[in-house]
Structure formats: structure tokens, C-alpha cells
Amino acid sequence: MAILRSGYKLRNFGLLLLRVGIGIMFILHGWPKLAGGPARWEAIGNSMGVFGIGFAPVFWGFMAGFAEAVGGFLILLGFFFRPACILLLLTMLVATTKHMVAGDGFGGYSHALEAAILFLSLLFIGPGKYSLDSKVFPKDKGRRTRKYFA
């Protein structure tokens, strides 16, 4: 197969596929939370009680839906990519902790934990060449890089 012999020439295309797929999934998970209104936000925001944060559950619930829906859209576009990864990473860490403390077992928290690992990894990798970040915030081409020879 050609893809196995191509080295990593298609890594930016792979990142694009990953961003689009994960972005769509998080938009679909986050939109119902946003559209649910204050009653739904409060129910979601009560998860912060796990950390001893009992104030403003409506705000925290809204922020969870916002992070998933808007963060998913930003991931899809590759725009403000790292801030979106941070928002989604934090949201997934809260979800993981909530499910662990509730005793939901590995099946209950594994999805959120996997997503947290994904967003932590993407934070280091970046959005790739086919992203709005690479167009809007291009790397400084005039910067000299050091080359070391062994």
C-alpha cells in the first residue's frame, strides 16, 4: 500500500481528518448542552461539586456546553487551536473525575479520559498545515534556526 510507504508526507492531511472528525463529534455533544438552557446547565454545572465548587452551577454548565460546541468548531477549523484544546482538556478532566467519583466504572469515564488524552496530545502536536491558525498566524519565516552537526 502506498500510504505505508509514503513516510509521513500525509501527516498534515491526517491531522485535518482528525480535527474535522473530532470537531464534529464535539459540536454534536456540546450543542444539546448549550440548547438545553439554564435547567440543563445547572444539572451539568453541579458536577463541579466534586471539586468543592458549589457556586454558579449554571455558569459552569454553560461553560461545559460552550467548551464542547464552540471548542469543537474551533478544533474543526484549526483556529485558536491550542486555547480550544485547553478548554476541552479541562472539560474532559472534570467529566472524567465526575464519573470516577460517582463510581461509574471504567466504562463510565473512559470516553472522557480518552478525549482528555487526545486534547493533551493535540496541544503538543498543533493543528497542522491545513488550518486557519497556519494562515492567520504564520510562523516567522525570517527567524534563524540553529543547525547542530554531530
PDB file of C-alpha atoms in Angstrom:
ATOM      1  CA  MET A   1       0.000   0.000   0.000  1.00  0.00           C
ATOM      2  CA  ALA A   2       1.266   3.409  -0.977  1.00  0.00           C
ATOM      3  CA  ILE A   3       0.208   5.033   2.292  1.00  0.00           C
ATOM      4  CA  LEU A   4       2.523   2.702   4.234  1.00  0.00           C
ATOM      5  CA  ARG A   5       5.474   3.633   2.027  1.00  0.00           C
ATOM      6  CA  SER A   6       4.825   7.381   1.963  1.00  0.00           C
ATOM      7  CA  GLY A   7       6.603   8.082   5.235  1.00  0.00           C
ATOM      8  CA  TYR A   8       4.869  10.933   6.984  1.00  0.00           C
ATOM      9  CA  LYS A   9       4.188  13.086   3.937  1.00  0.00           C
ATOM     10  CA  LEU A  10       0.458  12.953   4.641  1.00  0.00           C
ATOM     11  CA  ARG A  11       0.660  13.877   8.339  1.00  0.00           C
ATOM     12  CA  ASN A  12      -0.987  17.275   7.773  1.00  0.00           C
ATOM     13  CA  PHE A  13      -3.835  15.615   5.896  1.00  0.00           C
ATOM     14  CA  GLY A  14      -4.140  13.130   8.766  1.00  0.00           C
ATOM     15  CA  LEU A  15      -4.335  15.999  11.260  1.00  0.00           C
ATOM     16  CA  LEU A  16      -7.032  17.622   9.114  1.00  0.00           C
ATOM     17  CA  LEU A  17      -9.097  14.409   9.157  1.00  0.00           C
ATOM     18  CA  LEU A  18      -8.624  14.091  12.912  1.00  0.00           C
ATOM     19  CA  ARG A  19      -9.582  17.724  13.537  1.00  0.00           C
ATOM     20  CA  VAL A  20     -12.695  17.545  11.361  1.00  0.00           C
ATOM     21  CA  GLY A  21     -13.882  14.251  12.861  1.00  0.00           C
ATOM     22  CA  ILE A  22     -13.270  15.207  16.483  1.00  0.00           C
ATOM     23  CA  GLY A  23     -14.593  18.729  15.897  1.00  0.00           C
ATOM     24  CA  ILE A  24     -17.887  17.427  14.505  1.00  0.00           C
ATOM     25  CA  MET A  25     -18.262  14.944  17.366  1.00  0.00           C
ATOM     26  CA  PHE A  26     -17.752  17.629  19.998  1.00  0.00           C
ATOM     27  CA  ILE A  27     -20.106  20.046  18.269  1.00  0.00           C
ATOM     28  CA  LEU A  28     -22.741  17.289  18.326  1.00  0.00           C
ATOM     29  CA  HIS A  29     -22.065  16.577  22.023  1.00  0.00           C
ATOM     30  CA  GLY A  30     -21.939  20.241  23.053  1.00  0.00           C
ATOM     31  CA  TRP A  31     -24.849  21.736  21.130  1.00  0.00           C
ATOM     32  CA  PRO A  32     -27.591  19.911  23.089  1.00  0.00           C
ATOM     33  CA  LYS A  33     -25.955  21.107  26.306  1.00  0.00           C
ATOM     34  CA  LEU A  34     -25.989  24.711  25.091  1.00  0.00           C
ATOM     35  CA  ALA A  35     -29.529  24.452  23.724  1.00  0.00           C
ATOM     36  CA  GLY A  36     -30.773  22.835  26.948  1.00  0.00           C
ATOM     37  CA  GLY A  37     -30.955  26.176  28.704  1.00  0.00           C
ATOM     38  CA  PRO A  38     -30.426  27.093  32.358  1.00  0.00           C
ATOM     39  CA  ALA A  39     -32.041  23.959  33.808  1.00  0.00           C
ATOM     40  CA  ARG A  40     -29.687  21.705  31.821  1.00  0.00           C
ATOM     41  CA  TRP A  41     -26.698  23.973  32.543  1.00  0.00           C
ATOM     42  CA  GLU A  42     -27.369  23.760  36.271  1.00  0.00           C
ATOM     43  CA  ALA A  43     -27.566  19.958  36.169  1.00  0.00           C
ATOM     44  CA  ILE A  44     -24.263  19.782  34.284  1.00  0.00           C
ATOM     45  CA  GLY A  45     -22.633  22.501  36.393  1.00  0.00           C
ATOM     46  CA  ASN A  46     -23.364  20.625  39.610  1.00  0.00           C
ATOM     47  CA  SER A  47     -20.504  18.329  38.547  1.00  0.00           C
ATOM     48  CA  MET A  48     -18.127  20.971  39.871  1.00  0.00           C
ATOM     49  CA  GLY A  49     -19.240  19.939  43.359  1.00  0.00           C
ATOM     50  CA  VAL A  50     -16.727  17.091  43.024  1.00  0.00           C
ATOM     51  CA  PHE A  51     -14.029  19.767  43.386  1.00  0.00           C
ATOM     52  CA  GLY A  52     -15.809  21.589  46.212  1.00  0.00           C
ATOM     53  CA  ILE A  53     -17.071  24.301  43.851  1.00  0.00           C
ATOM     54  CA  GLY A  54     -20.758  24.714  44.621  1.00  0.00           C
ATOM     55  CA  PHE A  55     -21.324  28.251  43.410  1.00  0.00           C
ATOM     56  CA  ALA A  56     -22.675  29.268  39.983  1.00  0.00           C
ATOM     57  CA  PRO A  57     -23.580  25.809  38.628  1.00  0.00           C
ATOM     58  CA  VAL A  58     -25.483  27.426  35.739  1.00  0.00           C
ATOM     59  CA  PHE A  59     -22.301  29.220  34.652  1.00  0.00           C
ATOM     60  CA  TRP A  60     -20.170  26.064  34.868  1.00  0.00           C
ATOM     61  CA  GLY A  61     -22.749  24.042  32.955  1.00  0.00           C
ATOM     62  CA  PHE A  62     -22.939  26.694  30.249  1.00  0.00           C
ATOM     63  CA  MET A  63     -19.139  26.728  30.037  1.00  0.00           C
ATOM     64  CA  ALA A  64     -19.052  22.935  29.587  1.00  0.00           C
ATOM     65  CA  GLY A  65     -21.503  23.155  26.676  1.00  0.00           C
ATOM     66  CA  PHE A  66     -19.663  26.171  25.270  1.00  0.00           C
ATOM     67  CA  ALA A  67     -16.303  24.410  25.502  1.00  0.00           C
ATOM     68  CA  GLU A  68     -17.652  21.368  23.676  1.00  0.00           C
ATOM     69  CA  ALA A  69     -19.692  23.128  20.963  1.00  0.00           C
ATOM     70  CA  VAL A  70     -17.547  26.186  20.263  1.00  0.00           C
ATOM     71  CA  GLY A  71     -14.299  24.386  21.110  1.00  0.00           C
ATOM     72  CA  GLY A  72     -15.276  21.615  18.699  1.00  0.00           C
ATOM     73  CA  PHE A  73     -15.919  24.181  15.973  1.00  0.00           C
ATOM     74  CA  LEU A  74     -12.546  25.834  16.608  1.00  0.00           C
ATOM     75  CA  ILE A  75     -10.811  22.434  16.532  1.00  0.00           C
ATOM     76  CA  LEU A  76     -12.548  21.662  13.231  1.00  0.00           C
ATOM     77  CA  LEU A  77     -11.300  24.935  11.723  1.00  0.00           C
ATOM     78  CA  GLY A  78      -7.895  24.765  13.366  1.00  0.00           C
ATOM     79  CA  PHE A  79      -8.459  28.299  14.663  1.00  0.00           C
ATOM     80  CA  PHE A  80      -7.291  29.353  18.136  1.00  0.00           C
ATOM     81  CA  PHE A  81      -6.442  25.678  18.247  1.00  0.00           C
ATOM     82  CA  ARG A  82      -4.399  25.496  21.438  1.00  0.00           C
ATOM     83  CA  PRO A  83      -6.818  27.572  23.565  1.00  0.00           C
ATOM     84  CA  ALA A  84      -9.639  25.319  22.314  1.00  0.00           C
ATOM     85  CA  CYS A  85      -7.594  22.233  23.240  1.00  0.00           C
ATOM     86  CA  ILE A  86      -7.060  23.628  26.741  1.00  0.00           C
ATOM     87  CA  LEU A  87     -10.794  24.319  27.212  1.00  0.00           C
ATOM     88  CA  LEU A  88     -11.722  20.849  26.010  1.00  0.00           C
ATOM     89  CA  LEU A  89      -8.957  19.182  28.031  1.00  0.00           C
ATOM     90  CA  LEU A  90     -10.179  20.833  31.237  1.00  0.00           C
ATOM     91  CA  THR A  91     -13.800  19.947  30.453  1.00  0.00           C
ATOM     92  CA  MET A  92     -12.869  16.310  29.859  1.00  0.00           C
ATOM     93  CA  LEU A  93     -10.832  16.166  33.077  1.00  0.00           C
ATOM     94  CA  VAL A  94     -13.873  17.389  35.025  1.00  0.00           C
ATOM     95  CA  ALA A  95     -16.083  14.821  33.268  1.00  0.00           C
ATOM     96  CA  THR A  96     -13.574  12.037  33.964  1.00  0.00           C
ATOM     97  CA  THR A  97     -13.350  12.951  37.642  1.00  0.00           C
ATOM     98  CA  LYS A  98     -17.139  13.226  37.983  1.00  0.00           C
ATOM     99  CA  HIS A  99     -17.679   9.745  36.545  1.00  0.00           C
ATOM    100  CA  MET A 100     -14.859   8.223  38.609  1.00  0.00           C
ATOM    101  CA  VAL A 101     -16.174   9.699  41.869  1.00  0.00           C
ATOM    102  CA  ALA A 102     -19.724   8.599  41.000  1.00  0.00           C
ATOM    103  CA  GLY A 103     -18.446   5.023  40.756  1.00  0.00           C
ATOM    104  CA  ASP A 104     -19.446   4.627  37.117  1.00  0.00           C
ATOM    105  CA  GLY A 105     -16.522   2.288  36.483  1.00  0.00           C
ATOM    106  CA  PHE A 106     -14.084   2.331  33.607  1.00  0.00           C
ATOM    107  CA  GLY A 107     -16.868   2.226  31.019  1.00  0.00           C
ATOM    108  CA  GLY A 108     -18.363   5.355  32.554  1.00  0.00           C
ATOM    109  CA  TYR A 109     -15.268   7.512  32.442  1.00  0.00           C
ATOM    110  CA  SER A 110     -13.185   6.003  29.631  1.00  0.00           C
ATOM    111  CA  HIS A 111     -14.636   8.209  26.856  1.00  0.00           C
ATOM    112  CA  ALA A 112     -13.872  11.417  28.746  1.00  0.00           C
ATOM    113  CA  LEU A 113     -10.410  10.152  29.709  1.00  0.00           C
ATOM    114  CA  GLU A 114      -9.622   9.200  26.099  1.00  0.00           C
ATOM    115  CA  ALA A 115     -10.739  12.645  24.932  1.00  0.00           C
ATOM    116  CA  ALA A 116      -8.576  14.313  27.610  1.00  0.00           C
ATOM    117  CA  ILE A 117      -5.544  12.346  26.399  1.00  0.00           C
ATOM    118  CA  LEU A 118      -6.389  13.311  22.808  1.00  0.00           C
ATOM    119  CA  PHE A 119      -6.602  17.036  23.587  1.00  0.00           C
ATOM    120  CA  LEU A 120      -3.414  16.949  25.653  1.00  0.00           C
ATOM    121  CA  SER A 121      -1.643  15.293  22.707  1.00  0.00           C
ATOM    122  CA  LEU A 122      -3.074  17.778  20.201  1.00  0.00           C
ATOM    123  CA  LEU A 123      -1.893  20.611  22.440  1.00  0.00           C
ATOM    124  CA  PHE A 124       1.676  19.461  21.765  1.00  0.00           C
ATOM    125  CA  ILE A 125       1.191  18.489  18.103  1.00  0.00           C
ATOM    126  CA  GLY A 126      -0.653  21.588  16.887  1.00  0.00           C
ATOM    127  CA  PRO A 127      -3.304  21.953  14.181  1.00  0.00           C
ATOM    128  CA  GLY A 128      -1.176  21.150  11.141  1.00  0.00           C
ATOM    129  CA  LYS A 129      -0.636  22.969   7.871  1.00  0.00           C
ATOM    130  CA  TYR A 130      -4.270  22.836   6.725  1.00  0.00           C
ATOM    131  CA  SER A 131      -5.659  25.070   9.457  1.00  0.00           C
ATOM    132  CA  LEU A 132      -6.744  28.665   9.881  1.00  0.00           C
ATOM    133  CA  ASP A 133      -4.060  29.146  12.530  1.00  0.00           C
ATOM    134  CA  SER A 134      -1.356  28.418   9.950  1.00  0.00           C
ATOM    135  CA  LYS A 135      -2.865  31.030   7.614  1.00  0.00           C
ATOM    136  CA  VAL A 136      -3.775  33.734  10.138  1.00  0.00           C
ATOM    137  CA  PHE A 137      -0.736  33.306  12.396  1.00  0.00           C
ATOM    138  CA  PRO A 138       2.057  32.220  10.030  1.00  0.00           C
ATOM    139  CA  LYS A 139       5.390  31.280  11.526  1.00  0.00           C
ATOM    140  CA  ASP A 140       8.106  33.904  11.277  1.00  0.00           C
ATOM    141  CA  LYS A 141       9.952  32.959   8.078  1.00  0.00           C
ATOM    142  CA  GLY A 142      12.820  35.345   8.839  1.00  0.00           C
ATOM    143  CA  ARG A 143      13.721  33.582  12.058  1.00  0.00           C
ATOM    144  CA  ARG A 144      17.112  31.874  12.023  1.00  0.00           C
ATOM    145  CA  THR A 145      17.206  28.357  13.291  1.00  0.00           C
ATOM    146  CA  ARG A 146      20.337  26.774  14.643  1.00  0.00           C
ATOM    147  CA  LYS A 147      21.580  23.668  12.996  1.00  0.00           C
ATOM    148  CA  TYR A 148      23.700  21.360  15.039  1.00  0.00           C
ATOM    149  CA  PHE A 149      26.009  18.852  13.478  1.00  0.00           C
ATOM    150  CA  ALA A 150      27.243  15.772  15.286  1.00  0.00           C
TER     151      ALA A 150
END
